[in-house]
């Protein structure tokens, strides 16, 4: 049969009632932030991961965001579904403060980020669908333990069961799931604490909404705990690894870095005043543990530490970077019970509160100033810190096809060095990194040995693949081994560093750097940014 041809005039008549009338108005502008301040993330001692502040209705605030994080959020795709892009796509980190346009809601965030990426990172993408790893939620072999929703108009969601203990969080909890579809439940499973590394896809075939209790354990590996696979099985479903067609993004072009901020951005987006707790009670605590311990229960924060460590926490710093504290600074442990402010935009009733750690740190600065009379400032002073020098480098040139990245675990198929030497409790593998990037990542992957930024003085250009394996600080301390004042090898005890040395030998970080890469990591006095305490009282004002 030949192809049917329709006369152009007849085709115009047939489509006349289907096509909208042509408009002389210019196309609507994409939804975009009114102004945005993008700058490299400052050094962080404790919060080096992507996190977004709770929505306020006026500003979007993100910390430690890589361009890949922004793409994931903007296009609602996973990391493994993004291909292409510059080497620093998953490595370079930025803090973003942006003013929302009038009427924007949290649901508009993806579109706003798409506009930001297009404007400031010159991002161009192609949307795709491709088979990728996923977890599949299917019907189990047993009977379905769920019940059709009793009230389909009830607020949907999974909330703490009334009989479940209200702690942060207890090892095993019961959630009361009401009016929840299987697609919603599949999406929620990744939030249940056990770090599923791929999306969960609903393949149950169950339509409608359901009521059920879901019992699960927050932390993987908890003694007598339930894996998510066990928990799902108990309600008559099954969770298993597989593949599924998933949305994907191919980057066709993108700049290495964002365009500069507009002149005077600090006037357009001035920093807001320091936030404060709604109320705070401070009492002495008899604990001998001086470091910071914090927990959030509902809207209440409880934090204990000495003044020195509270100050370091408030400035996201190491205690070694806090100077000129008084003699009593690290003696008394204080317990602070504080009520967190109510979010500007109400949370879903019963949902776990979204906590912004950066906001809590700023609230702690306000509290320390008001109750302990703290006055402090930052400046550059001579201090002890690590510097990376050339030495006799043995570096492997990077594969330019790989993204710049660092991880704390071996790649699939690679042997874990701790299998031969159980004292190798810290592992760092960096791919396609410059020496500046490698130095910048040291603190995060040093097992708490390095307390301040590492300065790159190697002068080495290009990109490299490096692997370091060494003994973490907590393991050294358990063995009674502590780095000396220069961060070098102790004179007593067997210490190794080169691959292939006998099992059971602790490996100091400085030795690992020297023997495994040929570089030199030196603990020396040089100018560093520190927090200087001008004044603080020994006791807080009365509650």
Short mmCIF file of C-alpha atoms in Angstrom, two decimals:
data_model
loop_
_atom_site.label_atom_id
_atom_site.label_comp_id
_atom_site.label_asym_id
_atom_site.label_seq_id
_atom_site.Cartn_x
_atom_site.Cartn_y
_atom_site.Cartn_z
CA UNK A 1 0.00 0.00 0.00
CA UNK A 2 1.37 3.37 -0.98
CA UNK A 3 1.87 6.21 1.45
CA UNK A 4 -1.24 8.37 1.83
CA UNK A 5 -0.68 11.99 0.89
CA UNK A 6 -2.82 14.84 2.20
CA UNK A 7 -3.05 18.09 0.31
CA UNK A 8 -1.40 21.00 2.15
CA UNK A 9 -4.65 22.98 2.29
CA UNK A 10 -6.57 20.03 3.76
CA UNK A 11 -3.79 19.43 6.32
CA UNK A 12 -4.07 23.07 7.37
CA UNK A 13 -7.81 22.69 7.87
CA UNK A 14 -7.42 19.45 9.87
CA UNK A 15 -4.92 21.02 12.26
CA UNK A 16 -6.66 24.35 12.60
CA UNK A 17 -8.51 23.32 15.73
CA UNK A 18 -5.43 21.66 17.28
CA UNK A 19 -2.68 24.26 17.04
CA UNK A 20 -2.71 27.36 19.26
CA UNK A 21 -2.93 30.70 17.54
CA UNK A 22 0.41 32.27 16.78
CA UNK A 23 1.43 34.83 19.40
CA UNK A 24 3.28 38.02 18.70
CA UNK A 25 4.55 38.05 22.33
CA UNK A 26 8.20 37.08 22.88
CA UNK A 27 8.67 33.69 24.59
CA UNK A 28 8.60 33.76 28.39
CA UNK A 29 11.99 33.95 30.05
CA UNK A 30 13.13 30.81 31.88
CA UNK A 31 12.60 30.90 35.62
CA UNK A 32 15.86 32.20 37.11
CA UNK A 33 17.37 33.54 40.31
CA UNK A 34 17.31 37.34 40.52
CA UNK A 35 20.95 37.38 41.66
CA UNK A 36 23.50 34.70 42.56
CA UNK A 37 26.80 34.76 44.42
CA UNK A 38 28.96 31.76 43.47
CA UNK A 39 32.38 31.42 45.08
CA UNK A 40 34.79 28.56 45.87
CA UNK A 41 33.83 26.86 49.12
CA UNK A 42 36.00 27.87 52.06
CA UNK A 43 38.10 25.27 53.85
CA UNK A 44 35.84 23.10 56.00
CA UNK A 45 37.04 20.97 58.87
CA UNK A 46 33.77 19.12 59.45
CA UNK A 47 31.18 19.78 56.73
CA UNK A 48 32.87 18.90 53.43
CA UNK A 49 29.82 17.50 51.65
CA UNK A 50 27.07 18.99 49.52
CA UNK A 51 24.16 20.31 51.59
CA UNK A 52 21.39 22.81 51.01
CA UNK A 53 19.95 25.05 53.72
CA UNK A 54 16.24 24.60 54.52
CA UNK A 55 14.02 26.58 52.19
CA UNK A 56 13.13 30.08 53.45
CA UNK A 57 11.14 31.55 50.59
CA UNK A 58 13.66 34.33 49.90
CA UNK A 59 17.08 32.73 49.36
CA UNK A 60 18.58 29.52 48.03
CA UNK A 61 21.75 28.60 49.92
CA UNK A 62 24.03 25.65 49.07
CA UNK A 63 27.36 24.66 50.58
CA UNK A 64 30.21 22.54 49.18
CA UNK A 65 28.36 21.97 45.90
CA UNK A 66 30.22 20.46 42.98
CA UNK A 67 28.91 21.24 39.48
CA UNK A 68 27.85 17.58 39.33
CA UNK A 69 25.81 18.03 42.54
CA UNK A 70 24.03 20.97 40.91
CA UNK A 71 23.33 18.99 37.74
CA UNK A 72 21.96 16.08 39.77
CA UNK A 73 19.61 18.43 41.61
CA UNK A 74 18.63 20.44 38.55
CA UNK A 75 17.78 17.50 36.30
CA UNK A 76 16.89 14.96 39.01
CA UNK A 77 19.39 12.39 37.81
CA UNK A 78 21.94 10.29 39.65
CA UNK A 79 25.72 10.71 39.45
CA UNK A 80 26.17 7.59 37.32
CA UNK A 81 23.63 8.97 34.81
CA UNK A 82 25.73 12.03 33.90
CA UNK A 83 28.37 11.72 31.17
CA UNK A 84 30.85 14.24 29.83
CA UNK A 85 31.85 17.55 31.35
CA UNK A 86 35.15 19.14 32.48
CA UNK A 87 37.60 17.23 34.75
CA UNK A 88 36.55 19.14 37.88
CA UNK A 89 32.85 18.35 37.43
CA UNK A 90 32.70 16.20 40.58
CA UNK A 91 35.64 17.79 42.38
CA UNK A 92 35.52 21.59 42.46
CA UNK A 93 33.27 22.88 45.26
CA UNK A 94 31.27 26.10 45.47
CA UNK A 95 29.09 27.91 47.98
CA UNK A 96 26.02 29.53 46.42
CA UNK A 97 23.70 32.22 47.76
CA UNK A 98 20.91 33.23 45.38
CA UNK A 99 17.83 35.44 45.66
CA UNK A 100 14.59 33.76 44.64
CA UNK A 101 12.20 35.46 42.22
CA UNK A 102 8.81 36.53 43.62
CA UNK A 103 6.40 33.64 44.02
CA UNK A 104 9.03 30.91 43.67
CA UNK A 105 8.55 27.79 45.78
CA UNK A 106 10.87 24.97 46.74
CA UNK A 107 9.41 22.91 43.90
CA UNK A 108 10.90 25.45 41.46
CA UNK A 109 14.48 24.75 42.60
CA UNK A 110 15.35 22.35 39.74
CA UNK A 111 14.29 24.89 37.07
CA UNK A 112 16.15 27.68 38.87
CA UNK A 113 19.32 25.57 39.00
CA UNK A 114 19.00 24.71 35.30
CA UNK A 115 18.98 28.43 34.50
CA UNK A 116 21.93 29.04 36.85
CA UNK A 117 23.96 26.27 35.21
CA UNK A 118 23.17 27.58 31.74
CA UNK A 119 23.99 31.19 32.61
CA UNK A 120 27.01 30.84 34.88
CA UNK A 121 28.54 27.47 33.91
CA UNK A 122 27.55 27.67 30.21
CA UNK A 123 26.07 24.19 30.48
CA UNK A 124 24.47 22.53 27.46
CA UNK A 125 23.02 19.02 27.80
CA UNK A 126 21.11 16.33 25.96
CA UNK A 127 18.46 14.41 27.91
CA UNK A 128 18.55 10.64 27.47
CA UNK A 129 17.07 7.44 28.82
CA UNK A 130 19.42 4.48 29.22
CA UNK A 131 19.61 1.22 31.19
CA UNK A 132 21.52 1.82 34.43
CA UNK A 133 21.95 0.05 37.78
CA UNK A 134 18.92 0.28 40.05
CA UNK A 135 17.18 -1.50 42.90
CA UNK A 136 13.87 -3.07 41.89
CA UNK A 137 10.93 -3.15 44.29
CA UNK A 138 8.73 -6.12 43.38
CA UNK A 139 6.12 -8.35 44.98
CA UNK A 140 7.53 -10.99 47.33
CA UNK A 141 6.67 -14.65 47.40
CA UNK A 142 4.53 -14.32 50.51
CA UNK A 143 1.28 -12.48 51.09
CA UNK A 144 1.11 -8.70 50.87
CA UNK A 145 1.11 -7.44 54.51
CA UNK A 146 -0.08 -3.93 53.55
CA UNK A 147 -3.66 -2.66 53.58
CA UNK A 148 -5.34 -0.36 51.07
CA UNK A 149 -5.33 3.20 52.41
CA UNK A 150 -8.23 3.74 54.82
CA UNK A 151 -8.37 7.46 54.00
CA UNK A 152 -7.08 8.51 50.59
CA UNK A 153 -7.45 12.18 51.58
CA UNK A 154 -5.05 11.81 54.55
CA UNK A 155 -1.60 13.48 54.34
CA UNK A 156 0.69 10.97 52.66
CA UNK A 157 4.03 9.91 54.16
CA UNK A 158 5.94 7.69 56.59
CA UNK A 159 6.31 9.07 60.11
CA UNK A 160 7.57 7.77 63.43
CA UNK A 161 5.09 5.34 64.92
CA UNK A 162 3.67 6.67 68.23
CA UNK A 163 5.31 3.74 70.04
CA UNK A 164 8.72 4.26 68.38
CA UNK A 165 11.28 5.94 70.68
CA UNK A 166 11.94 9.60 69.91
CA UNK A 167 15.74 9.67 69.72
CA UNK A 168 18.30 10.59 67.08
CA UNK A 169 17.82 8.07 65.69
CA UNK A 170 17.36 4.82 67.65
CA UNK A 171 19.03 1.84 65.96
CA UNK A 172 15.72 0.26 64.89
CA UNK A 173 12.54 2.25 64.41
CA UNK A 174 8.97 1.73 63.28
CA UNK A 175 7.49 4.07 60.71
CA UNK A 176 3.74 4.40 60.29
CA UNK A 177 3.19 4.80 56.54
CA UNK A 178 -0.21 6.24 55.62
CA UNK A 179 -1.77 6.76 52.19
CA UNK A 180 1.52 5.94 50.45
CA UNK A 181 1.79 4.77 46.85
CA UNK A 182 4.42 2.23 45.94
CA UNK A 183 6.20 4.83 43.78
CA UNK A 184 6.40 7.14 46.82
CA UNK A 185 7.63 4.29 49.02
CA UNK A 186 10.30 3.34 46.47
CA UNK A 187 11.56 6.94 46.43
CA UNK A 188 11.58 7.09 50.24
CA UNK A 189 13.64 3.92 50.73
CA UNK A 190 16.88 5.75 49.89
CA UNK A 191 16.25 8.10 52.84
CA UNK A 192 16.09 5.27 55.35
CA UNK A 193 19.69 5.43 56.46
CA UNK A 194 21.45 2.51 54.80
CA UNK A 195 22.91 4.39 51.83
CA UNK A 196 21.46 2.60 48.82
CA UNK A 197 23.80 3.64 46.03
CA UNK A 198 21.18 3.57 43.24
CA UNK A 199 17.53 4.62 42.87
CA UNK A 200 14.71 2.28 43.80
CA UNK A 201 12.23 1.60 40.96
CA UNK A 202 8.68 0.47 41.66
CA UNK A 203 7.96 -2.77 39.80
CA UNK A 204 5.27 -4.10 42.18
CA UNK A 205 2.37 -3.42 39.85
CA UNK A 206 0.35 -2.30 42.87
CA UNK A 207 -1.88 0.69 42.15
CA UNK A 208 -3.45 3.05 44.63
CA UNK A 209 -2.22 4.02 48.09
CA UNK A 210 -1.47 1.81 51.11
CA UNK A 211 -1.25 1.85 54.91
CA UNK A 212 1.46 -0.18 56.69
CA UNK A 213 4.10 -0.18 59.41
CA UNK A 214 7.71 -0.36 58.26
CA UNK A 215 10.39 -1.51 60.70
CA UNK A 216 14.02 -0.86 59.74
CA UNK A 217 17.49 -0.18 61.17
CA UNK A 218 19.17 3.16 60.40
CA UNK A 219 22.81 2.01 60.35
CA UNK A 220 24.06 -0.79 58.12
CA UNK A 221 25.94 -3.41 60.14
CA UNK A 222 24.13 -2.75 63.45
CA UNK A 223 24.17 -5.92 65.62
CA UNK A 224 20.76 -7.65 65.40
CA UNK A 225 19.69 -4.95 62.95
CA UNK A 226 17.52 -5.33 59.87
CA UNK A 227 18.81 -4.64 56.39
CA UNK A 228 16.42 -2.77 54.12
CA UNK A 229 16.10 -6.00 52.13
CA UNK A 230 14.90 -7.81 55.28
CA UNK A 231 12.57 -4.94 56.20
CA UNK A 232 10.96 -4.86 52.76
CA UNK A 233 10.50 -8.63 52.86
CA UNK A 234 8.51 -8.34 56.12
CA UNK A 235 5.74 -6.36 54.38
CA UNK A 236 5.45 -8.85 51.53
CA UNK A 237 7.65 -7.09 49.00
CA UNK A 238 11.13 -7.76 47.60
CA UNK A 239 14.10 -5.46 46.99
CA UNK A 240 16.88 -6.63 44.69
CA UNK A 241 19.66 -5.18 42.55
CA UNK A 242 19.11 -4.96 38.81
CA UNK A 243 18.97 -2.51 35.94
CA UNK A 244 16.22 -0.25 34.68
CA UNK A 245 15.78 2.53 32.12
CA UNK A 246 16.63 5.74 33.94
CA UNK A 247 16.80 9.42 32.99
CA UNK A 248 20.33 10.43 31.99
CA UNK A 249 22.16 13.58 30.96
CA UNK A 250 24.94 13.92 28.37
CA UNK A 251 26.94 17.13 28.77
CA UNK A 252 27.71 18.51 25.34
CA UNK A 253 29.57 21.62 26.59
CA UNK A 254 30.40 23.23 29.91
CA UNK A 255 32.90 25.76 31.25
CA UNK A 256 35.64 24.71 33.66
CA UNK A 257 34.46 27.30 36.20
CA UNK A 258 31.50 29.66 36.64
CA UNK A 259 31.58 33.17 35.25
CA UNK A 260 32.57 35.84 37.82
CA UNK A 261 29.98 37.38 40.10
CA UNK A 262 28.61 40.73 39.01
CA UNK A 263 30.33 43.74 40.54
CA UNK A 264 28.90 44.69 43.93
CA UNK A 265 27.25 41.31 44.55
CA UNK A 266 27.96 41.74 48.28
CA UNK A 267 25.61 44.75 48.26
CA UNK A 268 22.95 42.95 46.24
CA UNK A 269 23.12 39.89 48.52
CA UNK A 270 24.41 41.13 51.88
CA UNK A 271 24.94 38.46 54.54
CA UNK A 272 21.92 38.11 56.85
CA UNK A 273 22.36 38.82 60.58
CA UNK A 274 23.71 35.95 62.65
CA UNK A 275 20.87 33.56 63.58
CA UNK A 276 20.24 32.57 67.19
CA UNK A 277 18.58 29.78 69.12
CA UNK A 278 15.04 30.50 70.31
CA UNK A 279 16.15 29.65 73.85
CA UNK A 280 19.23 27.97 75.35
CA UNK A 281 20.06 26.52 78.77
CA UNK A 282 23.74 26.06 79.72
CA UNK A 283 24.83 23.80 82.60
CA UNK A 284 28.14 22.26 83.74
CA UNK A 285 28.56 18.65 82.65
CA UNK A 286 30.59 16.08 84.61
CA UNK A 287 31.71 14.18 81.52
CA UNK A 288 35.46 13.70 81.05
CA UNK A 289 34.99 13.64 77.27
CA UNK A 290 35.90 17.15 76.17
CA UNK A 291 35.19 17.00 72.45
CA UNK A 292 31.90 17.96 70.83
CA UNK A 293 28.95 15.60 71.16
CA UNK A 294 25.72 16.77 69.56
CA UNK A 295 22.29 15.33 68.95
CA UNK A 296 19.04 16.74 67.59
CA UNK A 297 15.67 15.50 68.83
CA UNK A 298 12.78 17.16 67.05
CA UNK A 299 13.52 20.89 67.31
CA UNK A 300 15.90 20.52 70.28
CA UNK A 301 19.69 20.50 70.05
CA UNK A 302 21.83 19.11 72.88
CA UNK A 303 25.57 19.71 72.61
CA UNK A 304 28.38 19.14 75.12
CA UNK A 305 32.03 20.24 74.98
CA UNK A 306 34.55 22.60 76.58
CA UNK A 307 34.58 26.26 75.56
CA UNK A 308 37.62 25.72 73.33
CA UNK A 309 35.91 22.94 71.39
CA UNK A 310 32.62 24.81 71.18
CA UNK A 311 34.49 27.75 69.65
CA UNK A 312 36.26 25.46 67.16
CA UNK A 313 32.90 23.87 66.27
CA UNK A 314 31.26 27.27 65.77
CA UNK A 315 33.98 28.34 63.30
CA UNK A 316 34.21 24.91 61.59
CA UNK A 317 37.84 24.68 62.62
CA UNK A 318 40.31 22.48 64.45
CA UNK A 319 41.24 23.28 68.05
CA UNK A 320 44.81 23.66 66.77
CA UNK A 321 43.67 26.64 64.71
CA UNK A 322 42.27 28.51 67.77
CA UNK A 323 44.88 30.83 69.33
CA UNK A 324 45.25 32.89 72.53
CA UNK A 325 42.64 31.08 74.59
CA UNK A 326 42.77 31.62 78.40
CA UNK A 327 44.12 28.92 80.77
CA UNK A 328 40.63 27.66 81.68
CA UNK A 329 39.60 27.38 78.02
CA UNK A 330 39.65 23.56 77.80
CA UNK A 331 38.84 22.58 81.39
CA UNK A 332 35.09 22.62 82.04
CA UNK A 333 32.67 20.60 79.89
CA UNK A 334 29.40 22.45 79.30
CA UNK A 335 26.04 21.03 78.26
CA UNK A 336 23.88 23.28 76.09
CA UNK A 337 20.22 22.46 75.47
CA UNK A 338 18.82 24.77 72.81
CA UNK A 339 15.58 25.10 70.89
CA UNK A 340 16.06 25.50 67.15
CA UNK A 341 14.05 28.19 65.36
CA UNK A 342 10.85 27.15 63.61
CA UNK A 343 11.48 27.01 59.84
CA UNK A 344 10.03 29.90 57.84
CA UNK A 345 8.28 27.33 55.65
CA UNK A 346 6.47 24.66 57.74
CA UNK A 347 7.62 21.09 57.38
CA UNK A 348 5.29 18.23 56.61
CA UNK A 349 3.67 17.23 59.94
CA UNK A 350 5.58 14.36 61.49
CA UNK A 351 8.54 14.63 59.11
CA UNK A 352 12.08 14.66 60.47
CA UNK A 353 13.35 18.26 60.62
CA UNK A 354 15.87 19.41 58.01
CA UNK A 355 18.91 20.65 59.86
CA UNK A 356 21.48 22.98 58.34
CA UNK A 357 24.77 22.37 60.18
CA UNK A 358 26.14 25.71 58.99
CA UNK A 359 23.20 27.50 60.60
CA UNK A 360 23.77 25.66 63.87
CA UNK A 361 27.41 26.77 63.84
CA UNK A 362 26.35 30.39 63.32
CA UNK A 363 23.79 30.10 66.12
CA UNK A 364 26.58 28.79 68.35
CA UNK A 365 28.66 31.91 67.55
CA UNK A 366 25.74 34.08 68.68
CA UNK A 367 25.33 32.04 71.86
CA UNK A 368 29.04 32.19 72.73
CA UNK A 369 29.06 35.95 72.24
CA UNK A 370 25.91 36.53 74.30
CA UNK A 371 26.45 34.06 77.14
CA UNK A 372 30.26 33.72 77.38
CA UNK A 373 31.16 37.22 76.17
CA UNK A 374 33.26 35.78 73.34
CA UNK A 375 35.11 38.24 71.14
CA UNK A 376 37.30 36.80 68.39
CA UNK A 377 38.72 37.54 64.97
CA UNK A 378 40.60 35.71 62.20
CA UNK A 379 44.08 36.60 60.98
CA UNK A 380 47.18 35.07 59.45
CA UNK A 381 49.82 34.02 61.98
CA UNK A 382 52.83 31.72 62.01
CA UNK A 383 51.62 28.27 62.96
CA UNK A 384 52.34 24.58 62.40
CA UNK A 385 50.79 23.10 59.29
CA UNK A 386 51.57 20.60 56.54
CA UNK A 387 53.27 21.54 53.26
CA UNK A 388 53.65 19.26 50.23
CA UNK A 389 57.09 19.38 48.54
CA UNK A 390 58.50 17.72 45.43
CA UNK A 391 60.87 15.12 46.84
CA UNK A 392 61.59 12.46 44.20
CA UNK A 393 58.12 12.07 42.68
CA UNK A 394 56.89 8.74 41.34
CA UNK A 395 53.58 9.83 39.88
CA UNK A 396 51.32 8.08 37.40
CA UNK A 397 49.98 10.39 34.66
CA UNK A 398 46.19 10.45 34.74
CA UNK A 399 43.81 9.07 32.19
CA UNK A 400 42.23 12.31 30.87
CA UNK A 401 38.96 10.45 30.23
CA UNK A 402 38.39 10.13 33.99
CA UNK A 403 36.84 12.83 36.13
CA UNK A 404 38.86 14.33 38.94
CA UNK A 405 37.83 12.49 42.08
CA UNK A 406 39.03 11.18 45.41
CA UNK A 407 37.57 8.29 47.36
CA UNK A 408 38.27 6.44 50.60
CA UNK A 409 37.81 2.89 49.30
CA UNK A 410 39.41 0.71 46.62
CA UNK A 411 37.80 0.57 43.19
CA UNK A 412 35.78 -2.53 42.20
CA UNK A 413 38.13 -5.46 41.64
CA UNK A 414 41.06 -3.76 43.40
CA UNK A 415 42.52 -5.58 46.38
CA UNK A 416 42.04 -3.82 49.71
CA UNK A 417 45.55 -3.26 51.19
CA UNK A 418 44.20 -3.87 54.70
CA UNK A 419 43.72 -7.52 53.75
CA UNK A 420 47.52 -7.92 54.01
CA UNK A 421 48.15 -5.33 56.72
CA UNK A 422 45.26 -4.71 59.16
CA UNK A 423 46.94 -1.48 60.34
CA UNK A 424 46.26 0.16 56.97
CA UNK A 425 43.00 1.68 58.22
CA UNK A 426 43.02 4.77 55.97
CA UNK A 427 42.88 4.63 52.20
CA UNK A 428 42.85 7.45 49.64
CA UNK A 429 42.65 7.08 45.89
CA UNK A 430 42.63 10.21 43.71
CA UNK A 431 42.15 10.17 39.94
CA UNK A 432 43.05 12.86 37.42
CA UNK A 433 43.99 15.47 40.03
CA UNK A 434 46.43 18.36 39.97
CA UNK A 435 48.84 18.77 42.86
CA UNK A 436 46.76 21.72 44.11
CA UNK A 437 43.68 19.51 44.17
CA UNK A 438 45.54 16.65 45.82
CA UNK A 439 46.84 18.96 48.55
CA UNK A 440 43.36 20.40 49.05
CA UNK A 441 41.87 16.95 49.61
CA UNK A 442 44.47 15.85 52.16
CA UNK A 443 42.66 17.04 55.25
CA UNK A 444 39.41 15.27 54.40
CA UNK A 445 41.12 11.93 53.78
CA UNK A 446 43.86 12.02 56.42
CA UNK A 447 41.96 10.21 59.15
CA UNK A 448 41.96 13.36 61.36
CA UNK A 449 45.76 13.59 61.31
CA UNK A 450 45.75 16.86 59.33
CA UNK A 451 43.91 19.73 61.01
CA UNK A 452 44.45 22.59 58.53
CA UNK A 453 44.79 23.17 54.78
CA UNK A 454 47.85 21.65 53.10
CA UNK A 455 49.96 24.03 51.00
CA UNK A 456 51.17 22.72 47.63
CA UNK A 457 54.79 23.75 47.04
CA UNK A 458 55.72 21.01 44.59
CA UNK A 459 55.56 23.15 41.45
CA UNK A 460 54.47 19.99 39.59
CA UNK A 461 52.07 20.62 36.68
CA UNK A 462 49.64 18.22 35.04
CA UNK A 463 47.16 15.67 36.37
CA UNK A 464 47.92 12.38 38.09
CA UNK A 465 46.43 9.26 39.66
CA UNK A 466 47.63 8.67 43.24
CA UNK A 467 46.90 6.07 45.91
CA UNK A 468 47.81 6.37 49.59
CA UNK A 469 47.23 3.82 52.30
CA UNK A 470 48.31 4.41 55.89
CA UNK A 471 47.35 4.03 59.54
CA UNK A 472 44.55 6.30 60.76
CA UNK A 473 45.01 8.44 63.87
CA UNK A 474 42.52 6.46 65.96
CA UNK A 475 44.44 3.25 65.15
CA UNK A 476 47.78 4.86 66.04
CA UNK A 477 46.38 6.09 69.35
CA UNK A 478 45.05 2.63 70.18
CA UNK A 479 48.62 1.36 69.67
CA UNK A 480 50.11 4.12 71.82
CA UNK A 481 51.75 5.71 68.75
CA UNK A 482 51.37 9.46 68.25
CA UNK A 483 53.12 11.58 65.60
CA UNK A 484 55.80 13.77 67.12
CA UNK A 485 55.80 17.57 67.08
CA UNK A 486 56.81 17.59 63.43
CA UNK A 487 54.24 15.02 62.33
CA UNK A 488 57.01 12.57 61.51
CA UNK A 489 57.71 8.96 62.38
CA UNK A 490 58.11 8.17 66.11
CA UNK A 491 61.56 6.92 67.03
CA UNK A 492 60.13 3.87 68.82
CA UNK A 493 58.15 1.05 67.25
CA UNK A 494 58.19 -0.51 63.81
CA UNK A 495 56.85 1.82 61.15
CA UNK A 496 56.60 1.13 57.43
CA UNK A 497 55.29 2.93 54.42
CA UNK A 498 56.30 1.21 51.21
CA UNK A 499 53.99 -1.26 49.44
CA UNK A 500 54.89 -4.87 50.15
CA UNK A 501 56.33 -4.31 53.64
CA UNK A 502 55.54 -6.97 56.26
CA UNK A 503 51.99 -7.32 57.56
CA UNK A 504 51.17 -5.86 60.94
CA UNK A 505 53.34 -2.74 60.53
CA UNK A 506 51.72 0.67 61.25
CA UNK A 507 52.33 3.19 58.46
CA UNK A 508 52.60 6.89 59.29
CA UNK A 509 51.01 9.33 56.85
CA UNK A 510 54.27 11.18 56.16
CA UNK A 511 56.04 7.90 55.46
CA UNK A 512 53.22 6.77 53.18
CA UNK A 513 53.45 9.98 51.13
CA UNK A 514 57.23 9.66 50.82
CA UNK A 515 57.42 5.97 49.98
CA UNK A 516 54.26 5.59 47.92
CA UNK A 517 54.36 8.80 45.83
CA UNK A 518 57.91 10.12 46.21
CA UNK A 519 56.55 13.47 47.44
CA UNK A 520 57.38 15.00 50.84
CA UNK A 521 54.76 16.01 53.40
CA UNK A 522 56.38 18.28 55.99
CA UNK A 523 54.89 19.64 59.22
CA UNK A 524 56.41 23.11 59.55
CA UNK A 525 55.84 26.65 60.76
CA UNK A 526 54.34 28.96 58.15
CA UNK A 527 51.63 31.64 57.97
CA UNK A 528 48.16 30.11 58.40
CA UNK A 529 44.67 31.50 58.96
CA UNK A 530 43.72 31.13 62.63
CA UNK A 531 40.95 32.25 64.97
CA UNK A 532 42.28 34.56 67.68
CA UNK A 533 40.32 34.75 70.94
CA UNK A 534 40.30 38.33 72.22
CA UNK A 535 38.08 37.68 75.25
CA UNK A 536 35.91 34.96 76.79
CA UNK A 537 34.46 34.50 80.29
CA UNK A 538 35.11 31.40 82.36
CA UNK A 539 31.41 30.96 83.11
CA UNK A 540 28.29 31.84 81.11
CA UNK A 541 25.68 34.32 82.22
CA UNK A 542 22.76 32.88 84.20
CA UNK A 543 20.03 30.97 82.42
#
